[in-house]
Tab-separated table of C-alpha atoms in Angstrom:
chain	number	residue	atom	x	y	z
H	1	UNK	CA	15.801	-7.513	-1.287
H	2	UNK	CA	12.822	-8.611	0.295
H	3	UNK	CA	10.470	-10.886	-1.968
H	4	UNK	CA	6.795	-11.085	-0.995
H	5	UNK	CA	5.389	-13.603	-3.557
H	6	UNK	CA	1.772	-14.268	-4.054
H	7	UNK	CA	0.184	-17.841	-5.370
H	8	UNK	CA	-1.875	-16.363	-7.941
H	9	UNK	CA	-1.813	-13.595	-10.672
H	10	UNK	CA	-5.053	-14.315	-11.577
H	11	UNK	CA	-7.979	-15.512	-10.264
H	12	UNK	CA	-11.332	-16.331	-11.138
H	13	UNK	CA	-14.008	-18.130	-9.279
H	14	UNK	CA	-17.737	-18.985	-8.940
H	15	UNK	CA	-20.014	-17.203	-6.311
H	16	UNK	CA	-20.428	-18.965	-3.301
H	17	UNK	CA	-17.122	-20.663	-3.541
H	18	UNK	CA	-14.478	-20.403	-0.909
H	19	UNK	CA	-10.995	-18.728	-2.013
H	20	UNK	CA	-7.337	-18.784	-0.693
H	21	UNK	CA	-5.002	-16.025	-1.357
H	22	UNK	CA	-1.594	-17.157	0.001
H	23	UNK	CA	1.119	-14.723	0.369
H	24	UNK	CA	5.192	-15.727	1.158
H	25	UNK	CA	7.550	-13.247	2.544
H	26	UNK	CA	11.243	-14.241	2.569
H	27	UNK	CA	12.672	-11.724	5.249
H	28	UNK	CA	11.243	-12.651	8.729
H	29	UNK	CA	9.427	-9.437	9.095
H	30	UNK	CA	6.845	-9.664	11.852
H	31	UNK	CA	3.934	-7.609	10.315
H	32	UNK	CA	1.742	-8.576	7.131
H	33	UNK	CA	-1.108	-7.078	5.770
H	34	UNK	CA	-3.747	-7.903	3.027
H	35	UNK	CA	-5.369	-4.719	1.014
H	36	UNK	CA	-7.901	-4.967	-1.240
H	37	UNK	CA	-7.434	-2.343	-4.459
H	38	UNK	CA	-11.004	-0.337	-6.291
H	39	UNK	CA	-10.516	2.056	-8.966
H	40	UNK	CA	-11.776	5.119	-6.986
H	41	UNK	CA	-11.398	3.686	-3.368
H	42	UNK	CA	-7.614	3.140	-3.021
H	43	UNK	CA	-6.270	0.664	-0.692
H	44	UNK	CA	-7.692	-0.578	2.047
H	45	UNK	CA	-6.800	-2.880	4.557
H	46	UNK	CA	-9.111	-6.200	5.071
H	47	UNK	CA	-6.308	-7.555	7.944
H	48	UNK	CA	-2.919	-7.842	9.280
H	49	UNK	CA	-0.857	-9.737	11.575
H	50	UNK	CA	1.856	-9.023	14.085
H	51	UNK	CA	2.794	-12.470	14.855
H	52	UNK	CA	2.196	-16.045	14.223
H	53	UNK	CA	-1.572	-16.749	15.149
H	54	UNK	CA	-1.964	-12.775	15.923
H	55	UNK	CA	-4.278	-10.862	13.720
H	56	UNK	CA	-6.532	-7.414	13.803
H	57	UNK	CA	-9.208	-6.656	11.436
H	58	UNK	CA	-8.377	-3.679	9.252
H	59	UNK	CA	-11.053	-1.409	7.711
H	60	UNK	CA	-13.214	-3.496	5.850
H	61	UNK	CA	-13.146	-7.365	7.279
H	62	UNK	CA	-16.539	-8.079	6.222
H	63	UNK	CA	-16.705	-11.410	4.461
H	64	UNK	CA	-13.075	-12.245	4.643
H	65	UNK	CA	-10.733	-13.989	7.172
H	66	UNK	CA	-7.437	-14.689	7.635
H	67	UNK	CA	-4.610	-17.257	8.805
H	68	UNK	CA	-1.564	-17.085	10.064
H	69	UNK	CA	0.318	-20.209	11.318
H	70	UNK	CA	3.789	-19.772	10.020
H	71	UNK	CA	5.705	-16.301	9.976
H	72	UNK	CA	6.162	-15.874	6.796
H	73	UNK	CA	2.694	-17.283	5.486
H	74	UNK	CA	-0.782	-15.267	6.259
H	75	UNK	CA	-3.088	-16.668	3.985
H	76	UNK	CA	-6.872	-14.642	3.017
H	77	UNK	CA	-9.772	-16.850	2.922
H	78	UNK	CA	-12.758	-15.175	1.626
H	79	UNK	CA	-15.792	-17.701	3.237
H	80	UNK	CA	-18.152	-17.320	-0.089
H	81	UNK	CA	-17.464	-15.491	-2.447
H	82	UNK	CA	-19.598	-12.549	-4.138
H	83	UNK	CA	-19.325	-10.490	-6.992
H	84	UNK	CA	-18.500	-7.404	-4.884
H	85	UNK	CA	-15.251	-8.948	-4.041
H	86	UNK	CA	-14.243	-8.999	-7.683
H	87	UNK	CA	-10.576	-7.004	-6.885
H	88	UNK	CA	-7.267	-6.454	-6.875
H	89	UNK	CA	-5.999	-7.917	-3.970
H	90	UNK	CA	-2.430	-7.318	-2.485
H	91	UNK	CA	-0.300	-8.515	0.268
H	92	UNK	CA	2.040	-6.589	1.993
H	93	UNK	CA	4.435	-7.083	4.453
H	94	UNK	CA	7.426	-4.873	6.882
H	95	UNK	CA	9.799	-4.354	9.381
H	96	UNK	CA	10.079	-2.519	12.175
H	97	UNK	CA	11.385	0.646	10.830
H	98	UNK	CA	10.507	1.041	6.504
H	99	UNK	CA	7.442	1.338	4.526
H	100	UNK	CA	5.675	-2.126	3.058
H	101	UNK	CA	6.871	-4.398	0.219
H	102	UNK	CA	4.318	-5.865	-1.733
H	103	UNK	CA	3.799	-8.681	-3.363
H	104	UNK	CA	2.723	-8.606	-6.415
H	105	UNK	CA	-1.085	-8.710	-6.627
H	106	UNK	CA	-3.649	-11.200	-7.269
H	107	UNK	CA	-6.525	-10.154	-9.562
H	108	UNK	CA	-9.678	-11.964	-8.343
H	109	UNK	CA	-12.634	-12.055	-10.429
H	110	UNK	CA	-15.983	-13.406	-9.078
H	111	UNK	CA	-18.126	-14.673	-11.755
O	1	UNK	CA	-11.177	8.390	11.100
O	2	UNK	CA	-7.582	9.277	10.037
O	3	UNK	CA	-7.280	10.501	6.602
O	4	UNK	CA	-4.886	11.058	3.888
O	5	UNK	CA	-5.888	13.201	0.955
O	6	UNK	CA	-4.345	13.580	-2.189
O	7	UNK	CA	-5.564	15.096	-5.863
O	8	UNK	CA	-6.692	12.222	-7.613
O	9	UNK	CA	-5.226	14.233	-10.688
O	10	UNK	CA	-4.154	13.318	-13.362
O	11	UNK	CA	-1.650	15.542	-13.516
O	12	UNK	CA	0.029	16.123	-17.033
O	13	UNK	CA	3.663	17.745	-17.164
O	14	UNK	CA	5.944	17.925	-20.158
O	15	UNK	CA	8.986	15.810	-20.327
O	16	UNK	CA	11.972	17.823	-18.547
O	17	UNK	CA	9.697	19.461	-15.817
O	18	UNK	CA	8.894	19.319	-12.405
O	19	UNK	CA	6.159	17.334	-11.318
O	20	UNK	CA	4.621	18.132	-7.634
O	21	UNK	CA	2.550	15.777	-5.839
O	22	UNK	CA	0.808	16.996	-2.820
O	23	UNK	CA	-0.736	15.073	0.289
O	24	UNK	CA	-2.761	16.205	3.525
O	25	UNK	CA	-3.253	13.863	6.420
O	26	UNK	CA	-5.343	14.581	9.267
O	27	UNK	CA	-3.728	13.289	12.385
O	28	UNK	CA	-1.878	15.203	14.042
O	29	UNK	CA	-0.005	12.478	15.385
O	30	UNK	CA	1.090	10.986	12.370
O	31	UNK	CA	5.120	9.997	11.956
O	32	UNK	CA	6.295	8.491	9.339
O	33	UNK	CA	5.534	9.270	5.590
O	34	UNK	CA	6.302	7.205	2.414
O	35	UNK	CA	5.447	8.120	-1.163
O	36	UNK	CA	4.912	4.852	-3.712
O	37	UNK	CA	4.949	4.632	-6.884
O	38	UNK	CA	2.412	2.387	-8.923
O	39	UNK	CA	2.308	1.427	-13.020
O	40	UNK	CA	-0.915	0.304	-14.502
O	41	UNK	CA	-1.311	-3.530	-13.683
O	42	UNK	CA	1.593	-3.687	-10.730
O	43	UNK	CA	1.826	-3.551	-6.984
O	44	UNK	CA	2.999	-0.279	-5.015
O	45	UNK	CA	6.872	0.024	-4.394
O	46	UNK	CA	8.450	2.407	-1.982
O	47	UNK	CA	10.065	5.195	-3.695
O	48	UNK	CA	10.337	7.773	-0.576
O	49	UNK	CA	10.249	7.580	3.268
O	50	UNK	CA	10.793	10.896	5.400
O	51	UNK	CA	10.202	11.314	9.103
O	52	UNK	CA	11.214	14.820	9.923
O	53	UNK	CA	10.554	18.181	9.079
O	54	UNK	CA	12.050	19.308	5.797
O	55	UNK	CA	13.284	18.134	2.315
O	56	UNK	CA	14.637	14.922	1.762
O	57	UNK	CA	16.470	14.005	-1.509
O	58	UNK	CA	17.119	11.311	-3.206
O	59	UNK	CA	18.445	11.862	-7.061
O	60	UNK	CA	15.444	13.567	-8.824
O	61	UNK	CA	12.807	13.032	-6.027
O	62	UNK	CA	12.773	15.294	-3.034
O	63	UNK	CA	10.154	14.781	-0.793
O	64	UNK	CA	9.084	17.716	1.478
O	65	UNK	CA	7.393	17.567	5.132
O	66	UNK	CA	5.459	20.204	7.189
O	67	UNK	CA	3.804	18.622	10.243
O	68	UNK	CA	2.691	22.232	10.986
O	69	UNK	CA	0.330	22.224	8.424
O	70	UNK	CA	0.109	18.552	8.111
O	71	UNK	CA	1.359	18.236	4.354
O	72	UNK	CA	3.751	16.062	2.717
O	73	UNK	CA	5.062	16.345	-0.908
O	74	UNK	CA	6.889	14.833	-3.940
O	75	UNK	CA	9.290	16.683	-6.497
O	76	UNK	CA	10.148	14.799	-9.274
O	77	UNK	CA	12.305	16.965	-11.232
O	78	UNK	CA	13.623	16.158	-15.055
O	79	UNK	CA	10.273	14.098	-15.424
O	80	UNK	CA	10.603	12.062	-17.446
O	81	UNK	CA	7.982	9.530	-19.176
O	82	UNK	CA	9.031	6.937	-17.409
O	83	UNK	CA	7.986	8.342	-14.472
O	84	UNK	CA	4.676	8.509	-15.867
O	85	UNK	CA	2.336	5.914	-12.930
O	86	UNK	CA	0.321	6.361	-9.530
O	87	UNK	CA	2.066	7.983	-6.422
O	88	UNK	CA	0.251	6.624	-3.259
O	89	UNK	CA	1.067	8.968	-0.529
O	90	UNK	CA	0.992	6.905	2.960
O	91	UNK	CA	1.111	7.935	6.457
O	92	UNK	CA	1.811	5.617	9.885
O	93	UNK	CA	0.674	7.478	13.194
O	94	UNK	CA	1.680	6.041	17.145
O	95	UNK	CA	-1.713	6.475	18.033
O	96	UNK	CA	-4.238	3.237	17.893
O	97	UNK	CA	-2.340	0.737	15.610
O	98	UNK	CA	0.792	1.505	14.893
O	99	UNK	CA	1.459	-1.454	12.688
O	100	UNK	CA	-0.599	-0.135	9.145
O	101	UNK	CA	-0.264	2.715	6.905
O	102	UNK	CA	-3.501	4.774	5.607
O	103	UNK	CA	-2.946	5.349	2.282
O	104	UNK	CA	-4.340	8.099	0.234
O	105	UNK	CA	-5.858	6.973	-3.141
O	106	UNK	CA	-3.123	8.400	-5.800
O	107	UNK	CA	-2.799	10.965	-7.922
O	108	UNK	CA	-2.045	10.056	-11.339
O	109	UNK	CA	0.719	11.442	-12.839
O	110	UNK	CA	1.005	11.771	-16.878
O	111	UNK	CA	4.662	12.784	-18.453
O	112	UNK	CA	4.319	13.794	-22.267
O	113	UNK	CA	7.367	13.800	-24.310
């Protein structure tokens, strides 16, 4: 089975700070993704990557960015943290052909 | 702006039922479809996938697809309360990126025993 593993259940930091969300996939797959998860909003996608050193924004990049220098590492950096990014945040990753795995989540709260 | 709409629910249904989960999407050239399934407090896992017109089963989930009309659905038959989470309905379309699903934002789905 694929494993996507992220650093951090939980999460809490100051405003203003800068944060690092790792994520680790153990399958090779070529596409990862970060989503951020709201109570009302669903999931939405901050960025993914196609390959090493590739990346697109997704829907809502604002305030976040992202890293990918190994394939199966793509770390989200958010610059300074605010309140507003207080979330659920969850890394996914795929193949060519199936739906995501994802990792497990990382609750981030912004204090 | 592709879309993919689902009742946000919740949806109650008494152990032993069926449960049916709906989903709309809004582009046309949408391909693949995946349901997910999400407890309180987890991450999303992959329950479904279907890429053609029809039913697909698999033990007591059957999803159903109708690019006509641009709907995709979930069966879950015998509910049970277990089965009681989230089901994130999520589309992939070959137009623009064809890397990332839109999700839709759940409907909740209650089993009572």
């Amino acid at each position: 089975d694929v494993k996507v593993t992220q650093s951090s259940r939980y999460l809490v930091k100051r405003t203003g700070e800068k944060v690092f969300l790792e994520c680790v996939q153990d399958m090779d797959h070529e596409n990862m993704f970060w989503y951020r998860q709201d109570p009302g909003l669903g999931l939405r996608l901050i960025y993914f990557s196609y390959d090493v050193k590739m990346k697109e924004k997704g829907d809502i990049p604002e305030g976040y960015s992202v890293s990918r220098e190994k394939k199966e590492r793509f770390s989200l950096i958010l610059e300074s943290a605010s309140t507003n990014q207080t979330s659920m945040y969850l890394c996914a990753s795929r193949d060519g052909t199936y739906g995501y795995t994802f990792g497990s989540g990382t609750r981030l709260t912004v204090v | 702006q592709k879309e993919v709409e689902q009742n946000s629910g919740p949806l109650s249904v008494p152990e032993g039922a069926i449960a049916s989960l709906n989903c709309t999407y809004s582009d046309r050239g949408s391909q693949s479809f995946f349901w997910y399934r999400q407890y309180s407090g987890k991450s999303p896992e992959l329950i479904m996938s279907i890429y053609s017109n029809g039913d697909k089963e698999d033990g007591r989930f059957t999803a159903q697809l109708n690019k006509a009309s641009q709907y995709v659905s979930l069966l879950i038959r015998d509910s049970q309360p277990s089965d009681s989470a989230t089901y994130l309905c999520a589309v992939r379309s070959f137009s623009g990126s064809a890397r990332q699903l839109t999700f839709g934002s759940g409907t909740q789905l209650t089993v009572l025993p």
